[in-house]
PDB file of C-alpha atoms in Angstrom:
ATOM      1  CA  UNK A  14      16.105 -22.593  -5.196  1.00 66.00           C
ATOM      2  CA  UNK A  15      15.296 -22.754  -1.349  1.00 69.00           C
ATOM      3  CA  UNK A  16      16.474 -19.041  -1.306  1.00 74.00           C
ATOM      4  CA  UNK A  17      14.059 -17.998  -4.123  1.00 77.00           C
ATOM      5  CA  UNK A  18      11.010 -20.245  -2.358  1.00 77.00           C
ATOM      6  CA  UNK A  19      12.145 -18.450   0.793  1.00 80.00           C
ATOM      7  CA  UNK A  20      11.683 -14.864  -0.621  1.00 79.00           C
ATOM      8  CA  UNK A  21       8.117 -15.782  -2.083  1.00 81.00           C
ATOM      9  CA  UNK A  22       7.227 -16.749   1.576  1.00 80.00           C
ATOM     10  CA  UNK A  23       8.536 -13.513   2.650  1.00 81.00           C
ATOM     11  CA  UNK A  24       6.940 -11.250   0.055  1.00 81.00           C
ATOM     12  CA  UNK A  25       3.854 -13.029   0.886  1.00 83.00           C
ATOM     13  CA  UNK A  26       4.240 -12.562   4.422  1.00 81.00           C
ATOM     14  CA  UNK A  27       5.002  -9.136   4.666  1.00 83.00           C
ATOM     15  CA  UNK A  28       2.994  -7.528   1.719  1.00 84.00           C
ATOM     16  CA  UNK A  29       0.026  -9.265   1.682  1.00 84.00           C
ATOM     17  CA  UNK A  30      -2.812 -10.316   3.767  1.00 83.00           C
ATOM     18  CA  UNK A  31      -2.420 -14.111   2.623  1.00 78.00           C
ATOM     19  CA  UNK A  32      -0.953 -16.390   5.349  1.00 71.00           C
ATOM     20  CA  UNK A  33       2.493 -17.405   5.427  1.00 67.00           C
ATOM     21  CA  UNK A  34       4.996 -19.180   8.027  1.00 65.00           C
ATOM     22  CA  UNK A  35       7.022 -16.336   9.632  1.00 69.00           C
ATOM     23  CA  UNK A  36      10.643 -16.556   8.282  1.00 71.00           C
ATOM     24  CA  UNK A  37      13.771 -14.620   9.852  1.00 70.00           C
ATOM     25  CA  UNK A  38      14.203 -11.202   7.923  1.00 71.00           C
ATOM     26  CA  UNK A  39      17.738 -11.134   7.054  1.00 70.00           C
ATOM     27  CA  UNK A  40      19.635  -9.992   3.567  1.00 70.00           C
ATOM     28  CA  UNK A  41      19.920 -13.833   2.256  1.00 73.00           C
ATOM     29  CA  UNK A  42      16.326 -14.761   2.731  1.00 71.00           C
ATOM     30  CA  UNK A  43      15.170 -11.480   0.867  1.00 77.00           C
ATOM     31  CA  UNK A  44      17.551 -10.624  -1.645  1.00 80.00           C
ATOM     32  CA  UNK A  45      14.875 -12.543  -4.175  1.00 84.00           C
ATOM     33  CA  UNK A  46      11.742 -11.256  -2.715  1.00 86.00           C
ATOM     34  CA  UNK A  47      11.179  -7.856  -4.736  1.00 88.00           C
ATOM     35  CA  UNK A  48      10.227 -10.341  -7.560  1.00 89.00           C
ATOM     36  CA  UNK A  49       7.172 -11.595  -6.028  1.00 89.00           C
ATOM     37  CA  UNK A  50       6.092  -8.116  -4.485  1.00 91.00           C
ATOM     38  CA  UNK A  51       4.335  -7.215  -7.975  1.00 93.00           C
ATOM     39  CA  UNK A  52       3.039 -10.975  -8.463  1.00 92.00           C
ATOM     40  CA  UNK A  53       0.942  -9.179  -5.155  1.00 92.00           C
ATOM     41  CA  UNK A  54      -0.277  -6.159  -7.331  1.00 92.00           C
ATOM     42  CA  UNK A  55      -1.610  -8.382 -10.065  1.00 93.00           C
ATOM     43  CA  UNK A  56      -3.567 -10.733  -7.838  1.00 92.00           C
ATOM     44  CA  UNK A  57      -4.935  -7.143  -6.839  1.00 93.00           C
ATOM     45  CA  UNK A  58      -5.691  -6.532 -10.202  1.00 92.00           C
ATOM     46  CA  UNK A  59      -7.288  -9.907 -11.310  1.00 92.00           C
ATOM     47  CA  UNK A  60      -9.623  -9.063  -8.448  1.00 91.00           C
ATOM     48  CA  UNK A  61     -10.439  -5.920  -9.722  1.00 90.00           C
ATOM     49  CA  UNK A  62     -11.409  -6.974 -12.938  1.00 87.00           C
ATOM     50  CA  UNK A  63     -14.012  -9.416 -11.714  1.00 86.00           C
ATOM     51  CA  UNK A  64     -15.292  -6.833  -9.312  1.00 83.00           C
ATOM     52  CA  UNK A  65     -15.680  -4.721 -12.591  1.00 81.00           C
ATOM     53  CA  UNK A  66     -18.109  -7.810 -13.636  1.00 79.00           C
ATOM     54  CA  UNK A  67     -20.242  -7.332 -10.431  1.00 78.00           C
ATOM     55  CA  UNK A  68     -20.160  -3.541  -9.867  1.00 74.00           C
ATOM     56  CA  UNK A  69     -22.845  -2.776 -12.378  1.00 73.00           C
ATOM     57  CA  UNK A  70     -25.500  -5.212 -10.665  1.00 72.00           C
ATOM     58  CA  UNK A  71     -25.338  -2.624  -7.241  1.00 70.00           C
ATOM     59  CA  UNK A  72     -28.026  -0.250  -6.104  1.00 62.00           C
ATOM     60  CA  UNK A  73     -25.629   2.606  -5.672  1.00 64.00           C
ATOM     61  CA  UNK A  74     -22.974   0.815  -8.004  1.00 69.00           C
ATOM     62  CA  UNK A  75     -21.135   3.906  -8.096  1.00 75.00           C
ATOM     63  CA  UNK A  76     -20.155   4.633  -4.720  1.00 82.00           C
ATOM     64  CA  UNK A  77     -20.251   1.487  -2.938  1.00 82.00           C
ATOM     65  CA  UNK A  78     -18.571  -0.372  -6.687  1.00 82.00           C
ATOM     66  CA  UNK A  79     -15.388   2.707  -5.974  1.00 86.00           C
ATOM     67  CA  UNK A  80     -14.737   2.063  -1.740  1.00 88.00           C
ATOM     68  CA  UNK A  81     -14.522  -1.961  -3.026  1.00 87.00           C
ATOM     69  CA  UNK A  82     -11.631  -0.777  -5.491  1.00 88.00           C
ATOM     70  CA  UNK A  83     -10.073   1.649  -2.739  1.00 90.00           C
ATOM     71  CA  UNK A  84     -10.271  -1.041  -0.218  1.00 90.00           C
ATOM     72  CA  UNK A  85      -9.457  -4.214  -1.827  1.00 90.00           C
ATOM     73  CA  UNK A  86      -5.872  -3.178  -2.325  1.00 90.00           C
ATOM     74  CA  UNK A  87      -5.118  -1.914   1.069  1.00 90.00           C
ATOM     75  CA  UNK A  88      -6.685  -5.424   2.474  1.00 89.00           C
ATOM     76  CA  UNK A  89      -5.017  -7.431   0.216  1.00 89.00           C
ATOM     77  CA  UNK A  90      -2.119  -5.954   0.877  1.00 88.00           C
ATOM     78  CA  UNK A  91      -2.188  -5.905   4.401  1.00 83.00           C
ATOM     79  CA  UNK A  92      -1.998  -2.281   4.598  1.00 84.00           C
ATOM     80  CA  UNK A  93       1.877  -2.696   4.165  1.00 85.00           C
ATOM     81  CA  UNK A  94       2.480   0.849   2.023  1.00 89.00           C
ATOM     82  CA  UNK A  95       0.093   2.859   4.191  1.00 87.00           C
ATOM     83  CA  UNK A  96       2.485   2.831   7.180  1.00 85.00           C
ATOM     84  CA  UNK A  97       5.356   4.395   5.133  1.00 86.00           C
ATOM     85  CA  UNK A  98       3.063   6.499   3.204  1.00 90.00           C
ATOM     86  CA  UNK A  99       1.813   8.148   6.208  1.00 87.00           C
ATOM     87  CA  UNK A 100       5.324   8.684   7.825  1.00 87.00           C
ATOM     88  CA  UNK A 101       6.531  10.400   4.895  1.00 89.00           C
ATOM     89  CA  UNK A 102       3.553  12.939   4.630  1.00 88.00           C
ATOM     90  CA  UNK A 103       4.426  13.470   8.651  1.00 86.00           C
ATOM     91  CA  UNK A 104       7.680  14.109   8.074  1.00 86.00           C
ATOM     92  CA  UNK A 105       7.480  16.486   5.026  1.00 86.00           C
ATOM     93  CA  UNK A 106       4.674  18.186   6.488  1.00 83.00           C
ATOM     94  CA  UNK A 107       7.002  19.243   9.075  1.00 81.00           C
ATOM     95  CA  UNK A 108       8.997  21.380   7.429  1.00 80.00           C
ATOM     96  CA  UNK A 109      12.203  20.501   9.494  1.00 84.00           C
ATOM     97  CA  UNK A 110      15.852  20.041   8.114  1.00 85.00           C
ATOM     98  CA  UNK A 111      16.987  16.363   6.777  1.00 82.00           C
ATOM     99  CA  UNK A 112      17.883  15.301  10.100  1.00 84.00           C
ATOM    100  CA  UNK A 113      14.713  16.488  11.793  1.00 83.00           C
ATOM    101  CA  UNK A 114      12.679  14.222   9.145  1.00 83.00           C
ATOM    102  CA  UNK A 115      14.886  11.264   9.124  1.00 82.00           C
ATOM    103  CA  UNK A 116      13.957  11.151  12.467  1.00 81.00           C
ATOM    104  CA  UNK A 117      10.393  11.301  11.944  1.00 78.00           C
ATOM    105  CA  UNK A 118      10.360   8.269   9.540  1.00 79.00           C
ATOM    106  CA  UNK A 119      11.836   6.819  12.456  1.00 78.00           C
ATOM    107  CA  UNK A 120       8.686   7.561  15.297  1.00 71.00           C
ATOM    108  CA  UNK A 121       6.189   4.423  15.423  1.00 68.00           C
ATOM    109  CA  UNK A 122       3.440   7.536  16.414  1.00 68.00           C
ATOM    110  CA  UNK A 123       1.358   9.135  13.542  1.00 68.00           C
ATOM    111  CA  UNK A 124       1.371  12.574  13.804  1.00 69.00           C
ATOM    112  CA  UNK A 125      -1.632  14.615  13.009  1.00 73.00           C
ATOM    113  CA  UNK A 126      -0.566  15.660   9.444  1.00 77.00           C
ATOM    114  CA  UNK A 127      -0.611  11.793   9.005  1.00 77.00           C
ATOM    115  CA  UNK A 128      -4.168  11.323  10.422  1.00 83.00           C
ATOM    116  CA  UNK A 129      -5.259  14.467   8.380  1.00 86.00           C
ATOM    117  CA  UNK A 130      -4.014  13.740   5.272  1.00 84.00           C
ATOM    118  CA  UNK A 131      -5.324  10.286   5.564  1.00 85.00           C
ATOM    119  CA  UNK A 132      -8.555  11.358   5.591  1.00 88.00           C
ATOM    120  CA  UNK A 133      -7.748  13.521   2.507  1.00 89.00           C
ATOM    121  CA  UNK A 134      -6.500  10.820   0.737  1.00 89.00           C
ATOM    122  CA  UNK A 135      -9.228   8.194   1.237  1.00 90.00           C
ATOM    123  CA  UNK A 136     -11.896  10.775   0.489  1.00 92.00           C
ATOM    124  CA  UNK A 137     -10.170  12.003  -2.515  1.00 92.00           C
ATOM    125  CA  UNK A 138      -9.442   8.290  -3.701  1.00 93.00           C
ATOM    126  CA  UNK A 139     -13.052   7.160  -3.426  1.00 92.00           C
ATOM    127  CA  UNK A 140     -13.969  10.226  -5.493  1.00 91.00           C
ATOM    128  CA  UNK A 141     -12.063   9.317  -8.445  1.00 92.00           C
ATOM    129  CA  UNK A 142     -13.067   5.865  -8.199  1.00 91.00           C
ATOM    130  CA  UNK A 143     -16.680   6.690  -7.953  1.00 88.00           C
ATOM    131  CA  UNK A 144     -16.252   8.550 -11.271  1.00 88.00           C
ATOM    132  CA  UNK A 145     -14.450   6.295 -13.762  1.00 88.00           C
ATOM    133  CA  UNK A 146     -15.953   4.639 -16.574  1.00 86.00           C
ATOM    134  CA  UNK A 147     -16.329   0.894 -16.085  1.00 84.00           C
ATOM    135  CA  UNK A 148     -14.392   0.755 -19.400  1.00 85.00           C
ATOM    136  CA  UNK A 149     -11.282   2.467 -17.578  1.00 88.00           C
ATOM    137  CA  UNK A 150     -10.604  -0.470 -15.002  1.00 88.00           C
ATOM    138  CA  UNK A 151      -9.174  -3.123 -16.706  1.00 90.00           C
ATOM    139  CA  UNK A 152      -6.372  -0.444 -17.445  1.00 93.00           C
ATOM    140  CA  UNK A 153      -6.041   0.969 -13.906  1.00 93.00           C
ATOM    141  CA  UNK A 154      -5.732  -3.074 -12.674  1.00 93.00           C
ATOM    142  CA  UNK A 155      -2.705  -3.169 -14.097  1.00 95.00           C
ATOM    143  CA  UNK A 156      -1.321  -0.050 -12.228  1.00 94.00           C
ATOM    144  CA  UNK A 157      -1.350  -1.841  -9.294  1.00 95.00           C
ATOM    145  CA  UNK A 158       1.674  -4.445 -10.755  1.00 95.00           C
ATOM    146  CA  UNK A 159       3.199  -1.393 -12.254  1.00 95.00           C
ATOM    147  CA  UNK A 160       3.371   0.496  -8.927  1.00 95.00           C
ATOM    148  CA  UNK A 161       4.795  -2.302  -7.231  1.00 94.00           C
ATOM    149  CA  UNK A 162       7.670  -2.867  -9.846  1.00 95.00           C
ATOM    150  CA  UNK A 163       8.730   0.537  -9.731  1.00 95.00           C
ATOM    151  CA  UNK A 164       8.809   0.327  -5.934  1.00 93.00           C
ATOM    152  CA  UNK A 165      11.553  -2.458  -6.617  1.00 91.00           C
ATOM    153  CA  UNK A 166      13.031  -1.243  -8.831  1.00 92.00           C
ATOM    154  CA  UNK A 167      14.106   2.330  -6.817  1.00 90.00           C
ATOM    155  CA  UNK A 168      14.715  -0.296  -4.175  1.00 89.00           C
ATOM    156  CA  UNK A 169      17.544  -1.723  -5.827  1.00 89.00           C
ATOM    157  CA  UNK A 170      18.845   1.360  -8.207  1.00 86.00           C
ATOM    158  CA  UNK A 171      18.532   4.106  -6.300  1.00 87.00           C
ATOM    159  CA  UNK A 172      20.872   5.404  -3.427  1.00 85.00           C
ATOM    160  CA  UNK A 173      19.851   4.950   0.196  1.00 84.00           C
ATOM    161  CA  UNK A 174      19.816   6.673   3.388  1.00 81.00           C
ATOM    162  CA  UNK A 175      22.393   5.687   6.026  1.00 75.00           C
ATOM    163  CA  UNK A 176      19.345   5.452   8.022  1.00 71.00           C
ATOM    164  CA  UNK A 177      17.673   3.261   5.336  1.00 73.00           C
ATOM    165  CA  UNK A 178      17.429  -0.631   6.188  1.00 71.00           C
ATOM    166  CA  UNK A 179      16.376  -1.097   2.248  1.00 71.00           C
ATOM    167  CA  UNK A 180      19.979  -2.615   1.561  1.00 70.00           C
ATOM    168  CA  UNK A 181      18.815  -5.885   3.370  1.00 72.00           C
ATOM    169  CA  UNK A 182      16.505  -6.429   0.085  1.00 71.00           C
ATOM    170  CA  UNK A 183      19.269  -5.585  -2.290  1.00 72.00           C
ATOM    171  CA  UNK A 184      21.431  -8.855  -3.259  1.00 68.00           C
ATOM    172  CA  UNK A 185      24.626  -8.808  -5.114  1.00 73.00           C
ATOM    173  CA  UNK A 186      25.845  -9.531  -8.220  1.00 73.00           C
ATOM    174  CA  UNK A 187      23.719 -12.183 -10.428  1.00 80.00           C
ATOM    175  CA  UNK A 188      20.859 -12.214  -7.761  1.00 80.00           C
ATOM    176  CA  UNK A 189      20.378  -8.221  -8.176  1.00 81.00           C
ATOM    177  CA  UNK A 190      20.671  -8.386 -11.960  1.00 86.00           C
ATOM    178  CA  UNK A 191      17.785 -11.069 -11.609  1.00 88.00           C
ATOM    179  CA  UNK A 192      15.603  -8.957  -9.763  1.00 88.00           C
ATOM    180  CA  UNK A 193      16.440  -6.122 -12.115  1.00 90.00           C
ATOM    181  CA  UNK A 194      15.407  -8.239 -15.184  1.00 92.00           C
ATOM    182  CA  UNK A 195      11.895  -9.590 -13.150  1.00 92.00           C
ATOM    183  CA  UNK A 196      11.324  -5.983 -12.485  1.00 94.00           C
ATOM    184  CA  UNK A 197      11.796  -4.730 -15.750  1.00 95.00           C
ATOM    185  CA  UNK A 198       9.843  -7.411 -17.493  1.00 96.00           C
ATOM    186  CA  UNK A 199       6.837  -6.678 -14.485  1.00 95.00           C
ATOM    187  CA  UNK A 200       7.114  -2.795 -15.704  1.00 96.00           C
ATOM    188  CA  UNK A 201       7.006  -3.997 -20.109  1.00 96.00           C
ATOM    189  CA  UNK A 202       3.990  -6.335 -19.262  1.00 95.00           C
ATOM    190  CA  UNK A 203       1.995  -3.768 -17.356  1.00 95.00           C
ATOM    191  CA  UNK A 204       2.374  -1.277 -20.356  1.00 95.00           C
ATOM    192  CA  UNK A 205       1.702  -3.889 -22.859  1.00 95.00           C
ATOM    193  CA  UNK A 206      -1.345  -4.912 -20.763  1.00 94.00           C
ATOM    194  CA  UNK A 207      -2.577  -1.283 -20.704  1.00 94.00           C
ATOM    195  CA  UNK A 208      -2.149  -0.191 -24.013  1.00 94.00           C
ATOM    196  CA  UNK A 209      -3.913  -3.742 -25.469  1.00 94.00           C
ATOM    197  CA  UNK A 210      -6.894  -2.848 -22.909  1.00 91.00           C
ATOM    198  CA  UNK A 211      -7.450   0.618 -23.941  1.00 89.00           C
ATOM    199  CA  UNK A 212      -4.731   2.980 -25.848  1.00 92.00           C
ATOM    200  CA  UNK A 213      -6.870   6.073 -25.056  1.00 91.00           C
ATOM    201  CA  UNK A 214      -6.786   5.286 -21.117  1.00 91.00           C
ATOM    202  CA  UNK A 215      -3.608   3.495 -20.429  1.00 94.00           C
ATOM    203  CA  UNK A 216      -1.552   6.973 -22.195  1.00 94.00           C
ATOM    204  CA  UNK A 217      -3.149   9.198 -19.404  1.00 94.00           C
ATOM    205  CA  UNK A 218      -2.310   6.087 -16.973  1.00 94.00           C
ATOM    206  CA  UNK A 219       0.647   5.720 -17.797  1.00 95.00           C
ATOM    207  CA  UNK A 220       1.826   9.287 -17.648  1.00 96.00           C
ATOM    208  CA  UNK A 221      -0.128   9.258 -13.857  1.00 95.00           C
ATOM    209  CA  UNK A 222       2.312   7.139 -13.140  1.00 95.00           C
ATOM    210  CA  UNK A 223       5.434   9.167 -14.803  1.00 96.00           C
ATOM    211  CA  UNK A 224       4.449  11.827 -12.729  1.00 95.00           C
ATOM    212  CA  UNK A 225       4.198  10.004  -9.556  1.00 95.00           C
ATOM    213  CA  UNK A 226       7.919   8.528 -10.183  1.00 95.00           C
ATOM    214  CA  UNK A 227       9.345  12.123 -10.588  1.00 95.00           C
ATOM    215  CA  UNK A 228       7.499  13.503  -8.159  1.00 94.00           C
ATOM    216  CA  UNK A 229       8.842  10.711  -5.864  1.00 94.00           C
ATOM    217  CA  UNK A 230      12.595  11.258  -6.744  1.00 93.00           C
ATOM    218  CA  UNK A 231      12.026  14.805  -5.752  1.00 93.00           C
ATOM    219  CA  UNK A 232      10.707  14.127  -2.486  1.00 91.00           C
ATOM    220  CA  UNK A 233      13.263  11.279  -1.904  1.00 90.00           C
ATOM    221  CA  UNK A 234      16.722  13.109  -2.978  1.00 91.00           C
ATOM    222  CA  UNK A 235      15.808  16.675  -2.412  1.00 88.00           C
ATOM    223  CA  UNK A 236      14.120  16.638   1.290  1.00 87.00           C
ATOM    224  CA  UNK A 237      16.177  13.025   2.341  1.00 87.00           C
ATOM    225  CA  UNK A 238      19.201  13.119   0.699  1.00 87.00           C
ATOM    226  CA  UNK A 239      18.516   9.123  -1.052  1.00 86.00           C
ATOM    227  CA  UNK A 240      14.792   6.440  -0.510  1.00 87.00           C
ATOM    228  CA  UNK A 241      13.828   4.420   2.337  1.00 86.00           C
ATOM    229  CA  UNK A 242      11.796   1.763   2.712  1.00 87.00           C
ATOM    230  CA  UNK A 243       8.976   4.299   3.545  1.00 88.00           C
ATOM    231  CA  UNK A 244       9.770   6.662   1.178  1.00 90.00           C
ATOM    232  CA  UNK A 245       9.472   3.800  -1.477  1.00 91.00           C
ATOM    233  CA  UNK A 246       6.148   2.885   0.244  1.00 91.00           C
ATOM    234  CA  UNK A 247       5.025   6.269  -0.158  1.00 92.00           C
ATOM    235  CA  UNK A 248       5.276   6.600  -4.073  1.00 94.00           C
ATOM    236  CA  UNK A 249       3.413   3.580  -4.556  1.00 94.00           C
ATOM    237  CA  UNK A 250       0.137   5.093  -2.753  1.00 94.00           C
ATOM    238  CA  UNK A 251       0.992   8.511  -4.558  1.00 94.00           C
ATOM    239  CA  UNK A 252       1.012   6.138  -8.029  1.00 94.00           C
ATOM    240  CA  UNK A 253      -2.028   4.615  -7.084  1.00 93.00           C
ATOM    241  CA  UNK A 254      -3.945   7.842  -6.775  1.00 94.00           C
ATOM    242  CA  UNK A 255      -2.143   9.442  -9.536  1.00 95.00           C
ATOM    243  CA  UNK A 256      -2.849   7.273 -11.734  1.00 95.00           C
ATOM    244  CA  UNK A 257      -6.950   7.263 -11.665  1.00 94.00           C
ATOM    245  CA  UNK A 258      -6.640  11.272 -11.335  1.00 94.00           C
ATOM    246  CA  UNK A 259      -4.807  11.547 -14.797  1.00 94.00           C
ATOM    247  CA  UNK A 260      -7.335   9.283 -16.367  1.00 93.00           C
ATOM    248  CA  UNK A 261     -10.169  11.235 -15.159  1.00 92.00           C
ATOM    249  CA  UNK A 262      -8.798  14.576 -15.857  1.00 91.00           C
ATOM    250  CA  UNK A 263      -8.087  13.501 -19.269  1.00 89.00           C
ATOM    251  CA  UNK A 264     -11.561  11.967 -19.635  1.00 85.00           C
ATOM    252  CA  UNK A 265     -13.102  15.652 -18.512  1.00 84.00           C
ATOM    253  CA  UNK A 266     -11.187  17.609 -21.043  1.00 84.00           C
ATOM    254  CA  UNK A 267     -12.033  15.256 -23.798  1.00 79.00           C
ATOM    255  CA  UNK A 268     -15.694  15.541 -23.208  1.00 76.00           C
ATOM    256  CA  UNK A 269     -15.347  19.435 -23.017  1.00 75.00           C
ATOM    257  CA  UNK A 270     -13.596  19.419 -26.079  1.00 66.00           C
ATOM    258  CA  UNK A 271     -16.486  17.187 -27.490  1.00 65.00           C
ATOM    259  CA  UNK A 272     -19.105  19.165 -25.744  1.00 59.00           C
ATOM    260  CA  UNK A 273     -17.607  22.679 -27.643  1.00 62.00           C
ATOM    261  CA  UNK A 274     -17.082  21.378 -30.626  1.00 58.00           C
ATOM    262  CA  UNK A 275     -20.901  20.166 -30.268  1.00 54.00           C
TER     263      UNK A 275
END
């Protein structure tokens, strides 16, 4: 029990902005804490469903209601997927052999790519926020736990680097097969929560998210030869914007199809 409190202090510590005692990072004190890294995500999307209550009381509900929903994760979560994100966009944006982008994921500096494509990203992210239906966030909320379960779980399926320090989260034996099973459960609840919100929106969510997962073993086994920690970190900021595009892409075709059939 002390090792599973020990992990929630941990997850807390390292993956959110909410204050926790600084514990020693070793492989007994974390082999529980991908369990609590999605409990994270949901606060995250509780949050976003009450802002969803406000947003329509703004001036210029739109853009202001959409930099809220962009921001409010990254705060919350104390930036913690940003860093990895970024490094992996560096590194593949180099173009250099395995080795050369190991390495990269390596260097504390952000490159320019990095800075660049962070730009990209927030300005792109805002934009799709700006345009969703108010009826489309309760759905996307839950994206946030699903993102961050699927993070876990390629932390403790997938292969590693040598490099990779991701083993250190990764118990053995009944402890892994209990973070499996928390994992899993995280990934059925987020569907279920999706598809009882909105069937029509949670389909083009959820496929967002497909995408973003296959997308991510690609980058992971064919340019690194297995996942880091950053690696990981970067598919949950790639699911995050994913997921929103899909939706609103979907929503635009179906109002063409309306508008031609019209």
């Amino acid at each position: 029990m002390k090792q599973v409190w020990t992990s929630f202090r941990l997850a807390f510590s390292m993956y959110s902005v909410f204050p926790a005692r600084q514990i020693e990072k070793n492989r007994e004190n974390m082999k529980y804490i991908l369990i609590f890294v999605p409990l994270i995500g949901a606060i995250i999307g509780v949050l976003i469903k009450q802002w969803q209550v406000i947003s329509p009381y703004l001036i210029d509900k739109d853009l202001l209601g959409a930099v809220v929903c962009v921001m409010l994760p990254i705060f919350l979560s104390s930036g913690a997927f940003l860093d990895g994100f970024f490094r992996t966009v560096d590194a593949l944006c180099s173009h250099q052999p395995r080795e050369g982008k190991l390495e990269i994921l390596k260097d504390s500096h952000s490159g320019y790519f990095a800075i660049i494509i962070c730009v990209c990203y927030f300005f792109i992210i805002v934009g799709l926020w700006s345009e969703m239906p108010l009826d489309s966030w309760p759905v996307l909320a839950y994206g946030f736990m699903l993102s961050r379960a699927l993070y876990g779980l390629s932390i403790v399926c997938f292969p590693h680097t040598q490099e990779s320090k991701c083993s250190m989260y990764v118990g053995d034996g009944i402890s892994k097969a209990v973070v499996v099973a928390f994992l899993i459960a995280y990934v059925a609840f987020s569907v279920a929560g999706m598809m009882l919100c909105d069937i029509t929106v949670a389909i083009p969510c959820l496929l967002g998210a497909l995408i973003a997962f296959a997308y991510y073993c690609y980058v992971a086994f064919h340019h690194f030869g297995g996942i880091t920690e950053d690696i990981a970190c970067f598919f949950v900021q790639v699911c995050e914007i994913m997921m929103p595009l899909v939706v609103l892409l979907t929503n635009i075709i179906t109002r063409l199809d309306i508008a031609g059939e019209l």
